[in-house]
mmCIF file of C-alpha atoms in Angstrom:
data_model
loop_
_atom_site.group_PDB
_atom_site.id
_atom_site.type_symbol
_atom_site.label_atom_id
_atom_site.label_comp_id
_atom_site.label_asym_id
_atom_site.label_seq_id
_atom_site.Cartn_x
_atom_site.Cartn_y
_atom_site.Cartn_z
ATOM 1 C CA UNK A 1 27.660 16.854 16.374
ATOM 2 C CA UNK A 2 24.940 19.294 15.811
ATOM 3 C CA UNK A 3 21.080 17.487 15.218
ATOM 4 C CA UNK A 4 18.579 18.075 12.656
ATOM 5 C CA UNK A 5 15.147 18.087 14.426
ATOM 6 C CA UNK A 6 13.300 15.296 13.736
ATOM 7 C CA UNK A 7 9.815 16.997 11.852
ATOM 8 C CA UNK A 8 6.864 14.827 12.136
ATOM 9 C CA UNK A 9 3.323 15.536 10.191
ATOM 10 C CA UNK A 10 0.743 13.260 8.614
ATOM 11 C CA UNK A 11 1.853 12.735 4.831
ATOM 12 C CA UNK A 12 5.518 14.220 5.487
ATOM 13 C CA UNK A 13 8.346 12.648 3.003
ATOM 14 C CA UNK A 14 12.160 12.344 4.178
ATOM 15 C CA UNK A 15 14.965 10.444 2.566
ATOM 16 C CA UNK A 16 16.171 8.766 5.585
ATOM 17 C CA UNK A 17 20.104 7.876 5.334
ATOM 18 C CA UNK A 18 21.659 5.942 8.122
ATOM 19 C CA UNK A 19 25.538 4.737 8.167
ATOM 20 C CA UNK A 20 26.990 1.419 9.640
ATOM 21 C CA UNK A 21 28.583 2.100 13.309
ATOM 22 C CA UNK A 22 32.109 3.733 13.167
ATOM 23 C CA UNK A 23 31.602 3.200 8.858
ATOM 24 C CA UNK A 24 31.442 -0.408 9.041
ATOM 25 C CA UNK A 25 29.361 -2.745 7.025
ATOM 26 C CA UNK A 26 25.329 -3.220 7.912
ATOM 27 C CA UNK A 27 25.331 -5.639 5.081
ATOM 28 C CA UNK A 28 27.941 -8.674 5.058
ATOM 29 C CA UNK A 29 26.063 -10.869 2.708
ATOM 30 C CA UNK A 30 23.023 -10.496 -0.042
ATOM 31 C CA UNK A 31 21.218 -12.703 2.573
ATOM 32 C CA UNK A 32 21.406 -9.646 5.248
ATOM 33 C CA UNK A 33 19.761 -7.276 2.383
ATOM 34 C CA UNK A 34 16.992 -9.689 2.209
ATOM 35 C CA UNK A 35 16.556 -9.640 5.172
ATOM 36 C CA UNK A 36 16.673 -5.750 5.391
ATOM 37 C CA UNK A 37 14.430 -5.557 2.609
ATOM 38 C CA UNK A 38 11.710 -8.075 4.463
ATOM 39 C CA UNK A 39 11.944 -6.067 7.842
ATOM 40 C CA UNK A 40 11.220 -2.854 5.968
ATOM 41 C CA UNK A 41 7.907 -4.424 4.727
ATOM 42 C CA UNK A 42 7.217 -5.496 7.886
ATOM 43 C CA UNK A 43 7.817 -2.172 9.480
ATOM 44 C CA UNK A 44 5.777 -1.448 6.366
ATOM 45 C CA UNK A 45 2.904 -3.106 7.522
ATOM 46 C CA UNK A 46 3.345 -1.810 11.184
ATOM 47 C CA UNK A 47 3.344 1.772 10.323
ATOM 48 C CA UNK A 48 1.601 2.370 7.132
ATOM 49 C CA UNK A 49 4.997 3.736 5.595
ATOM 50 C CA UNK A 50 5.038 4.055 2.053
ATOM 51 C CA UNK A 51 8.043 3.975 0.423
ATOM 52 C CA UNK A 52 9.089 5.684 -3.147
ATOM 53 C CA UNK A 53 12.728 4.630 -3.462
ATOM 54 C CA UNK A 54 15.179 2.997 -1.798
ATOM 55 C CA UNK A 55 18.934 1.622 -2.436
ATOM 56 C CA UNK A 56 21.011 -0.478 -0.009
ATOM 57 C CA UNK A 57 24.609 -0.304 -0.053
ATOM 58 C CA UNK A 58 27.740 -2.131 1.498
ATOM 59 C CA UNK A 59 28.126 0.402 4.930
ATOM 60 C CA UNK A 60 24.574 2.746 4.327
ATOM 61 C CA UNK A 61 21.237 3.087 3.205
ATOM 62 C CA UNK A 62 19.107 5.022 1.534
ATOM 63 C CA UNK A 63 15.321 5.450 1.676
ATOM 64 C CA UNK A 64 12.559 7.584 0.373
ATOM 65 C CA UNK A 65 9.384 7.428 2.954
ATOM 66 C CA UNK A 66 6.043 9.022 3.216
ATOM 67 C CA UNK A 67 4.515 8.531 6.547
ATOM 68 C CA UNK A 68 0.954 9.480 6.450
ATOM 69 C CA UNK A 69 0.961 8.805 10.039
ATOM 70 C CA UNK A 70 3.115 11.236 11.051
ATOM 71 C CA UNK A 71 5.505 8.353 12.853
ATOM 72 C CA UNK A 72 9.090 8.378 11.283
ATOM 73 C CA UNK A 73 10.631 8.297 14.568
ATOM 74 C CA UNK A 74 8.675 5.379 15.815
ATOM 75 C CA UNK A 75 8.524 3.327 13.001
ATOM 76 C CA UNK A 76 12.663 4.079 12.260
ATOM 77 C CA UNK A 77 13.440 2.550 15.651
ATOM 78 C CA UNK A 78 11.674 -0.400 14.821
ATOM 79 C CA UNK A 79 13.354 -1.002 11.583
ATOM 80 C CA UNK A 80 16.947 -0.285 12.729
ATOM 81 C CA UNK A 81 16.493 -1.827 16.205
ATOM 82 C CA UNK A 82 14.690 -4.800 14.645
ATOM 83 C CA UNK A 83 17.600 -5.087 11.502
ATOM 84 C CA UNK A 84 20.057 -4.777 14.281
ATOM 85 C CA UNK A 85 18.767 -8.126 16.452
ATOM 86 C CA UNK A 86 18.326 -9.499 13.261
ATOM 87 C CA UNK A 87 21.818 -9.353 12.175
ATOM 88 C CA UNK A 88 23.851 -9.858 15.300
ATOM 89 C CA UNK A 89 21.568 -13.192 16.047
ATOM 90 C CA UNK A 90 22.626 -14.739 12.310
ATOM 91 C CA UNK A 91 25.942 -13.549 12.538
ATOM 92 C CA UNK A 92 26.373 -14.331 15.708
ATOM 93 C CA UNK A 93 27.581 -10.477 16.878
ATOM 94 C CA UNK A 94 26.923 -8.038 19.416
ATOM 95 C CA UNK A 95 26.643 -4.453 19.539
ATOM 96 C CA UNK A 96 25.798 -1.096 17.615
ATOM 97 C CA UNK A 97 25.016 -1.668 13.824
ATOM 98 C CA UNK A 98 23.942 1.703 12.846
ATOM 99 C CA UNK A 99 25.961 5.455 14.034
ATOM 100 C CA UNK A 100 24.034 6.942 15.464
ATOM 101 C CA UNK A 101 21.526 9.011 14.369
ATOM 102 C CA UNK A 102 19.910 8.521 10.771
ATOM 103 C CA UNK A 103 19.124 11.758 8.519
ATOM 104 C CA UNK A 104 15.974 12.461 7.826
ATOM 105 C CA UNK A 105 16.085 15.663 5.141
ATOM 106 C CA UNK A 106 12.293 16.466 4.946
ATOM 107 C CA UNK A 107 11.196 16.964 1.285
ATOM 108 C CA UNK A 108 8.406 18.890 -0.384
ATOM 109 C CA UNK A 109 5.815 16.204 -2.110
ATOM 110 C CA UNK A 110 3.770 19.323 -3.918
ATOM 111 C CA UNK A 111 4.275 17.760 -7.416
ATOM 112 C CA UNK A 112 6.948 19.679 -8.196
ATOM 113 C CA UNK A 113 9.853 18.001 -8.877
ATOM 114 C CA UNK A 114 11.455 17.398 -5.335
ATOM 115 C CA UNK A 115 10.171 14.177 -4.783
ATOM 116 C CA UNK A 116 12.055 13.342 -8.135
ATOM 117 C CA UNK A 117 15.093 14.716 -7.851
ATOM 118 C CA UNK A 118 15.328 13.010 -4.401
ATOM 119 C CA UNK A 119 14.185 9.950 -5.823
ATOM 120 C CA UNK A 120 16.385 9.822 -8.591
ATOM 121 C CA UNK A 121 19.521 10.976 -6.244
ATOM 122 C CA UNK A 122 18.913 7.396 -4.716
ATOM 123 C CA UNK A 123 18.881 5.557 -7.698
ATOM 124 C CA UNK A 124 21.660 7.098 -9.353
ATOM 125 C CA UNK A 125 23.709 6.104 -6.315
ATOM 126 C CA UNK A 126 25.210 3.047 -7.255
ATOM 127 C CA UNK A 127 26.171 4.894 -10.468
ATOM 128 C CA UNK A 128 28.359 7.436 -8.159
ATOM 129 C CA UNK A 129 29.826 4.619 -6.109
ATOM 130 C CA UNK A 130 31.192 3.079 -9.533
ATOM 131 C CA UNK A 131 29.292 -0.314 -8.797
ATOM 132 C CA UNK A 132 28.069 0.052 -12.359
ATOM 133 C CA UNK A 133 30.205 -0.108 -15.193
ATOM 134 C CA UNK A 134 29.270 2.533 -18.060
ATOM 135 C CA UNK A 135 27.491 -0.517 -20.739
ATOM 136 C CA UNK A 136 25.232 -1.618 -17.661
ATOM 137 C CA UNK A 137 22.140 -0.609 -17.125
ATOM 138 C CA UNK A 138 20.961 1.028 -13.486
ATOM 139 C CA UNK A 139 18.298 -1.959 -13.416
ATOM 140 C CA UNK A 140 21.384 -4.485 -13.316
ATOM 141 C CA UNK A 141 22.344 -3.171 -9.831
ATOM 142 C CA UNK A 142 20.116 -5.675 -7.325
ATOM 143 C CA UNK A 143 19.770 -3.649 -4.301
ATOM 144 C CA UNK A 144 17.605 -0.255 -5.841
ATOM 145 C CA UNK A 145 13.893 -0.076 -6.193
ATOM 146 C CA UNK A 146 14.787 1.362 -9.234
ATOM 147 C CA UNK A 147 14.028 -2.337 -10.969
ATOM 148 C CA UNK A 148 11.260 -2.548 -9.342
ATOM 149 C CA UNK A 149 9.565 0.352 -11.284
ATOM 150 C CA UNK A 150 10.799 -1.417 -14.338
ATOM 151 C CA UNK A 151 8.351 -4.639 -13.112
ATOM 152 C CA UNK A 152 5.226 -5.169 -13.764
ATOM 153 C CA UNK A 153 2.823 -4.631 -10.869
ATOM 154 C CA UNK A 154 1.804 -7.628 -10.045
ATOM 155 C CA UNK A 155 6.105 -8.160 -9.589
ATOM 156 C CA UNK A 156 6.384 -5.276 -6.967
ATOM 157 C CA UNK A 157 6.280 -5.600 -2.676
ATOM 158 C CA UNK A 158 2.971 -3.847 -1.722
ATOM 159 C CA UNK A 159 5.195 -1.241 0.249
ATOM 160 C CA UNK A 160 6.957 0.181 -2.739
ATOM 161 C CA UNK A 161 4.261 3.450 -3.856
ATOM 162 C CA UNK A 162 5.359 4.202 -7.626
ATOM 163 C CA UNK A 163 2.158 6.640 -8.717
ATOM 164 C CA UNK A 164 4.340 9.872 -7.695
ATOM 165 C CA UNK A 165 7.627 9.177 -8.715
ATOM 166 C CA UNK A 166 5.960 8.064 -12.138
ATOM 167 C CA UNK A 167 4.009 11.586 -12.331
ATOM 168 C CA UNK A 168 6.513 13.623 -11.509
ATOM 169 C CA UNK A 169 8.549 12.069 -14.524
ATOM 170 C CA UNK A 170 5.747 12.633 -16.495
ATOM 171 C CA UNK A 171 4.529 9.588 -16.444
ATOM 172 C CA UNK A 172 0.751 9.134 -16.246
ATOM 173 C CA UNK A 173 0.668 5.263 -16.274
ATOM 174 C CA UNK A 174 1.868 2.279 -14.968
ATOM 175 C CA UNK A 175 2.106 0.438 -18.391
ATOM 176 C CA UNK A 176 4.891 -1.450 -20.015
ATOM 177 C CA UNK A 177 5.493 1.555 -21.950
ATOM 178 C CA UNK A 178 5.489 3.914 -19.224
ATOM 179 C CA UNK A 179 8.148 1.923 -17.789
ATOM 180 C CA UNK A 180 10.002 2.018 -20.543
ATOM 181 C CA UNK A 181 9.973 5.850 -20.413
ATOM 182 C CA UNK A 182 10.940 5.462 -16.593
ATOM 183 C CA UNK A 183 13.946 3.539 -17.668
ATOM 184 C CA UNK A 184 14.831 5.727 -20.812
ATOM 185 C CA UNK A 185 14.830 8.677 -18.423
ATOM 186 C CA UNK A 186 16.820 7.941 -15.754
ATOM 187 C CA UNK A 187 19.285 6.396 -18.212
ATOM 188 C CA UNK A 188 19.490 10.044 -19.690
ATOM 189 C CA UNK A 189 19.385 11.556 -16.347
ATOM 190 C CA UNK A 190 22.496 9.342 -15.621
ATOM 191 C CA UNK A 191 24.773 10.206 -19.001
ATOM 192 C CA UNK A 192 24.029 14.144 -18.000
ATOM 193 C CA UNK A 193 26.655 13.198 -15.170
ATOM 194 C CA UNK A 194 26.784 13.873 -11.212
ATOM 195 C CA UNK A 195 25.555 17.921 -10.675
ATOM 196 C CA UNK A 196 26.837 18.694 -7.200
ATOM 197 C CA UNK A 197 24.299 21.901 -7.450
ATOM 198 C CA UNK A 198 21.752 19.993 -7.394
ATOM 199 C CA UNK A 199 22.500 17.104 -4.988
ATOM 200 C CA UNK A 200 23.978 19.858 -2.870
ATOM 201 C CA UNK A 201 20.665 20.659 -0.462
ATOM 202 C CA UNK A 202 20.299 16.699 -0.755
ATOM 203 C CA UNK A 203 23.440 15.842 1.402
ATOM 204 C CA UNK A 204 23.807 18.831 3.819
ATOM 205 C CA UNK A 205 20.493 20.797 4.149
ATOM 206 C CA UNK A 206 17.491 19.506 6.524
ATOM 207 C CA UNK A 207 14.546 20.446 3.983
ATOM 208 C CA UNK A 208 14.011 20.383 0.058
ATOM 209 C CA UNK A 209 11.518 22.131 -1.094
ATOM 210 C CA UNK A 210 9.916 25.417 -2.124
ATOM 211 C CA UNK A 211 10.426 28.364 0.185
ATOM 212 C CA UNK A 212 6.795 28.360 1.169
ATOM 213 C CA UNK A 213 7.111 24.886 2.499
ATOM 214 C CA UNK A 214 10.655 25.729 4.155
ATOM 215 C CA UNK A 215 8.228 28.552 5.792
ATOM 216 C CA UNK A 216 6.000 26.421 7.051
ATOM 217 C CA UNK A 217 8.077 23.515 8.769
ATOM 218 C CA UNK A 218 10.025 26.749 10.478
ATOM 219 C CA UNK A 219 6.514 28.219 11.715
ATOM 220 C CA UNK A 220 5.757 24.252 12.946
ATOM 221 C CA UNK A 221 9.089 24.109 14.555
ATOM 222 C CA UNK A 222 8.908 27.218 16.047
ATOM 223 C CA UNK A 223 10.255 27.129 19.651
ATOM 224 C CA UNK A 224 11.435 23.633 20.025
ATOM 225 C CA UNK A 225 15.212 24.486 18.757
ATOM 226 C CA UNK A 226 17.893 23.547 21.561
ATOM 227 C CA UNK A 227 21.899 24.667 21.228
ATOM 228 C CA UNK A 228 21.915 20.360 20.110
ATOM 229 C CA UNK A 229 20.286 21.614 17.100
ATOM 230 C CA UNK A 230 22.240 22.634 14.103
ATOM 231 C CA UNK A 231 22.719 26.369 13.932
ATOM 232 C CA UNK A 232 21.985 26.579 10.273
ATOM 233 C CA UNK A 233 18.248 25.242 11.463
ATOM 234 C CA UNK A 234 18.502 28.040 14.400
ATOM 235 C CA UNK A 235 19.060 30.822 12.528
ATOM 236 C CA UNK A 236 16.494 30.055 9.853
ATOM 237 C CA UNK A 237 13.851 29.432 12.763
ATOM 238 C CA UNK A 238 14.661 32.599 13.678
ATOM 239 C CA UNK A 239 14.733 34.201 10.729
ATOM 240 C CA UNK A 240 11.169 32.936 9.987
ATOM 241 C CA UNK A 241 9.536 33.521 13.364
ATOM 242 C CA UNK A 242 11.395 37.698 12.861
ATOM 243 C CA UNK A 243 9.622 37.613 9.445
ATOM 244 C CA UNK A 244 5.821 36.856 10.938
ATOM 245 C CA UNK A 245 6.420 38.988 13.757
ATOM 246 C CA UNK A 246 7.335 42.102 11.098
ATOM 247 C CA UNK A 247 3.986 40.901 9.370
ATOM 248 C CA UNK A 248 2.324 41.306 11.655
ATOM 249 C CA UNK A 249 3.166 44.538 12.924
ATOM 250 C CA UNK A 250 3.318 46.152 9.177
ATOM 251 C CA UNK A 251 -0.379 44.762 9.313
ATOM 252 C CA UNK A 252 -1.176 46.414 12.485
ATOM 253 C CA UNK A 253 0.096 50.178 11.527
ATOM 254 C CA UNK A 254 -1.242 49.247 7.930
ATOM 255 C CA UNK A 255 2.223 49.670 6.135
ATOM 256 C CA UNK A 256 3.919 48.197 3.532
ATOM 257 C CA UNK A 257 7.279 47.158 3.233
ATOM 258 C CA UNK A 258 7.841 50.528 1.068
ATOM 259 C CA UNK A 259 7.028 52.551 3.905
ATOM 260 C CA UNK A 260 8.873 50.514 6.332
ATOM 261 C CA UNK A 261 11.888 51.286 3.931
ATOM 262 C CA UNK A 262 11.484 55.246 4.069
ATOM 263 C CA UNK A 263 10.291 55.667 7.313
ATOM 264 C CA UNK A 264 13.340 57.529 9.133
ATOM 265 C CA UNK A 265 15.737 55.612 11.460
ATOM 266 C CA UNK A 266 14.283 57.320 14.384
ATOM 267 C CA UNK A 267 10.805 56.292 13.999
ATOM 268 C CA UNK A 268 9.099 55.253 17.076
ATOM 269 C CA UNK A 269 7.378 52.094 15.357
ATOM 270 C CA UNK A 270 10.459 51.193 14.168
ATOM 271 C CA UNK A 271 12.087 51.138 17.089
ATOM 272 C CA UNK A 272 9.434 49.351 19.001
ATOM 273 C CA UNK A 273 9.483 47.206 15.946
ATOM 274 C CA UNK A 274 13.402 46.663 16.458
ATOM 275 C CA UNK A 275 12.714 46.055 20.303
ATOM 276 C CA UNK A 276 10.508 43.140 19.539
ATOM 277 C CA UNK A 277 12.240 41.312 17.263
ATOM 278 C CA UNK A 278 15.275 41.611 19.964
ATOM 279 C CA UNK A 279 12.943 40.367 22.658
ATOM 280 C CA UNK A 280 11.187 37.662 20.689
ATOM 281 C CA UNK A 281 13.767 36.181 18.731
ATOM 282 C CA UNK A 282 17.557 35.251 18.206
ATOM 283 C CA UNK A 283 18.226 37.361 15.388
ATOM 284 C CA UNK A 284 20.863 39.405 15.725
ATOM 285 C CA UNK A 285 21.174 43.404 16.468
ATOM 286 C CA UNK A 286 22.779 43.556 12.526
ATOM 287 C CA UNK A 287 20.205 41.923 11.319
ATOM 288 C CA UNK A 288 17.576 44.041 12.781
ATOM 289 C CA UNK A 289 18.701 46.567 11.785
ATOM 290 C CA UNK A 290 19.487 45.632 8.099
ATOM 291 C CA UNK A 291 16.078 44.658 7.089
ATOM 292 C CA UNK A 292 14.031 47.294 9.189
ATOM 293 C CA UNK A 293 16.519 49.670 6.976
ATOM 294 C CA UNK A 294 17.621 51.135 10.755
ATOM 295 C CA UNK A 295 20.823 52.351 9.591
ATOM 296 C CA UNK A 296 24.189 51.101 11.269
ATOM 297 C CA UNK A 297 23.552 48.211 13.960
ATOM 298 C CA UNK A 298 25.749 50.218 16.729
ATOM 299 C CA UNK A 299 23.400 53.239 16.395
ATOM 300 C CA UNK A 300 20.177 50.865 16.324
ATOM 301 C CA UNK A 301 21.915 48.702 19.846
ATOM 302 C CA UNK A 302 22.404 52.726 21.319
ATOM 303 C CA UNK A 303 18.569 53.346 20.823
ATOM 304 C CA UNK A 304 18.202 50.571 22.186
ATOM 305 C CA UNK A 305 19.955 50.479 25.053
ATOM 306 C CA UNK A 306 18.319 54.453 25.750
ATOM 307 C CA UNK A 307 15.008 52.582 24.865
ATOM 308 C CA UNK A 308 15.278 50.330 28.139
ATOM 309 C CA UNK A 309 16.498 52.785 30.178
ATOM 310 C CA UNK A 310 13.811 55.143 29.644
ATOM 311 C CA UNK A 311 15.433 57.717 27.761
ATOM 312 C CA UNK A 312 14.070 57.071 24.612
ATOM 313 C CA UNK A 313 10.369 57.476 22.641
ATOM 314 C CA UNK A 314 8.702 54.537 23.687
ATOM 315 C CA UNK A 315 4.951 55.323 22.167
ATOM 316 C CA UNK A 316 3.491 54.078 18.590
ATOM 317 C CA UNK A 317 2.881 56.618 16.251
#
């Protein structure tokens, strides 16, 4: 099964999913989700984790972390390891809880509406999974932090951070009426119905965010992509590390991307251009040659090929 690479920076925000071994149950009893719920505070505590949202369910769960620590991995081993002991010992069990790896899609917490729209993909989920029947309200589910916005403060675990989800909803206090507004909001958000568009880059990307931040976590993850990884990640590494590299070079002969576009096919800088990006990254000979505007990429591999063999122009113009 291909990996998402684990992306670790101080302040970084994932909603963390994990599954029950082989789809079984992590939860046989409400006293288990208790107990989930206290070892996540305590892991809480350990860590300085601050989480936004979370909803447990019958076989998964779902959680929305900030780490300003930059420790997801360590403190995630602690709390499903932990859990784990936890529940075997009461139920008197042995063996795997969780499968395997847990996702950890990386969001963008800029203020602009990612944090919500992962936030509010957890707390619609009991909605999807039909545990709610269409006169109850999403605070009647148990198991969400969704009721927990709808508490006062002095009501709410210490872990639970509310400020940005409440923002982003346009929410600028934590009043009684602001809650309200929480409550009336997400209620509307739930009778607009389930938008697989939008959920989309929730259950199969790694990242949600802006393409500037996308940018970024490929420039910081530059270099430490194996074949484990998942080639969707690979090729937009590689697609990132091409684009600095063409940066840089446009900077260097002081073009812009217009003149890249009409220079001729044969251009020396091209070329070298071209030659880099073949050296230096994974992209492929098509796709060098489609966005240096090289022509067709079996004319582009021929230079090439004369390139390295000495037959072809070689010098910067």
């Amino acid at each position: 099964m291909p990996r998402k690479l684990r992306v670790e920076y101080p302040g970084a925000i994932y909603h963390v999913m994990s599954r029950g071994d082989g789809k079984g149950d992590i939860f046989l009893d409400d006293v288990d989700r208790q107990d989930f719920l206290k070892t996540l505070a305590e892991a809480c505590l350990k860590t300085g984790f601050q989480v936004h949202a979370h909803c447990l369910m019958r076989n998964h769960f779902h959680l929305v972390v900030e780490t300003p620590n930059a420790n997801l991995v360590a403190g995630m081993r602690w709390l499903l390891s932990t859990y784990t002991i936890r529940l075997n010992h009461r139920h008197k069990l042995f063996g795997h809880v969780f499968s395997g790896r847990y996702k950890a899609l990386v969001v963008d917490g800029s203020g602009n509406g990612y944090l919500r729209t992962v936030c509010d993909y957890v707390h619609l989920n009991p909605v999807r999974a039909k545990l709610l029947g269409p006169e109850q309200r999403l605070l009647e589910y148990p198991w969400s932090s969704l009721g927990m916005y709808l508490a006062a403060r002095e009501h709410r675990p210490q872990w639970l951070r509310v400020d940005r989800l409440l923002g982003e909803h346009g929410i600028v206090e934590d009043t009684a009426a602001g809650r309200r507004l929480f409550e009336q909001q997400m209620e509307a958000r739930r009778a607009e119905g389930d938008d697989e568009a939008e959920w989309k880059p929730i259950r199969r990307g790694w990242c949600l965010g802006a393409p500037e931040f996308k940018t970024r976590l490929l420039e910081q993850i530059e270099g430490k992509l194996g074949e484990h990884h998942s080639g969707e990640l690979r090729r937009e590494s590689a697609q990132a590390k091409g684009e600095r590299i063409i940066g840089e070079e446009l900077k260097g002969l002081k073009w812009s991307e217009r003149d890249l576009r009409q220079r001729p096919k044969s251009d020396a800088a091209k070329l070298n251009l071209a030659a880099r990006l073949r050296r230096e990254t994974t992209l492929t000979i098509r796709q060098i040659a489609e966005r240096l505007h090289l022509g067709s990429w079996k004319s582009l591999n021929n230079k090439l090929y004369l390139r390295s063999r000495g037959k072809g122009k070689r010098n910067k113009v």
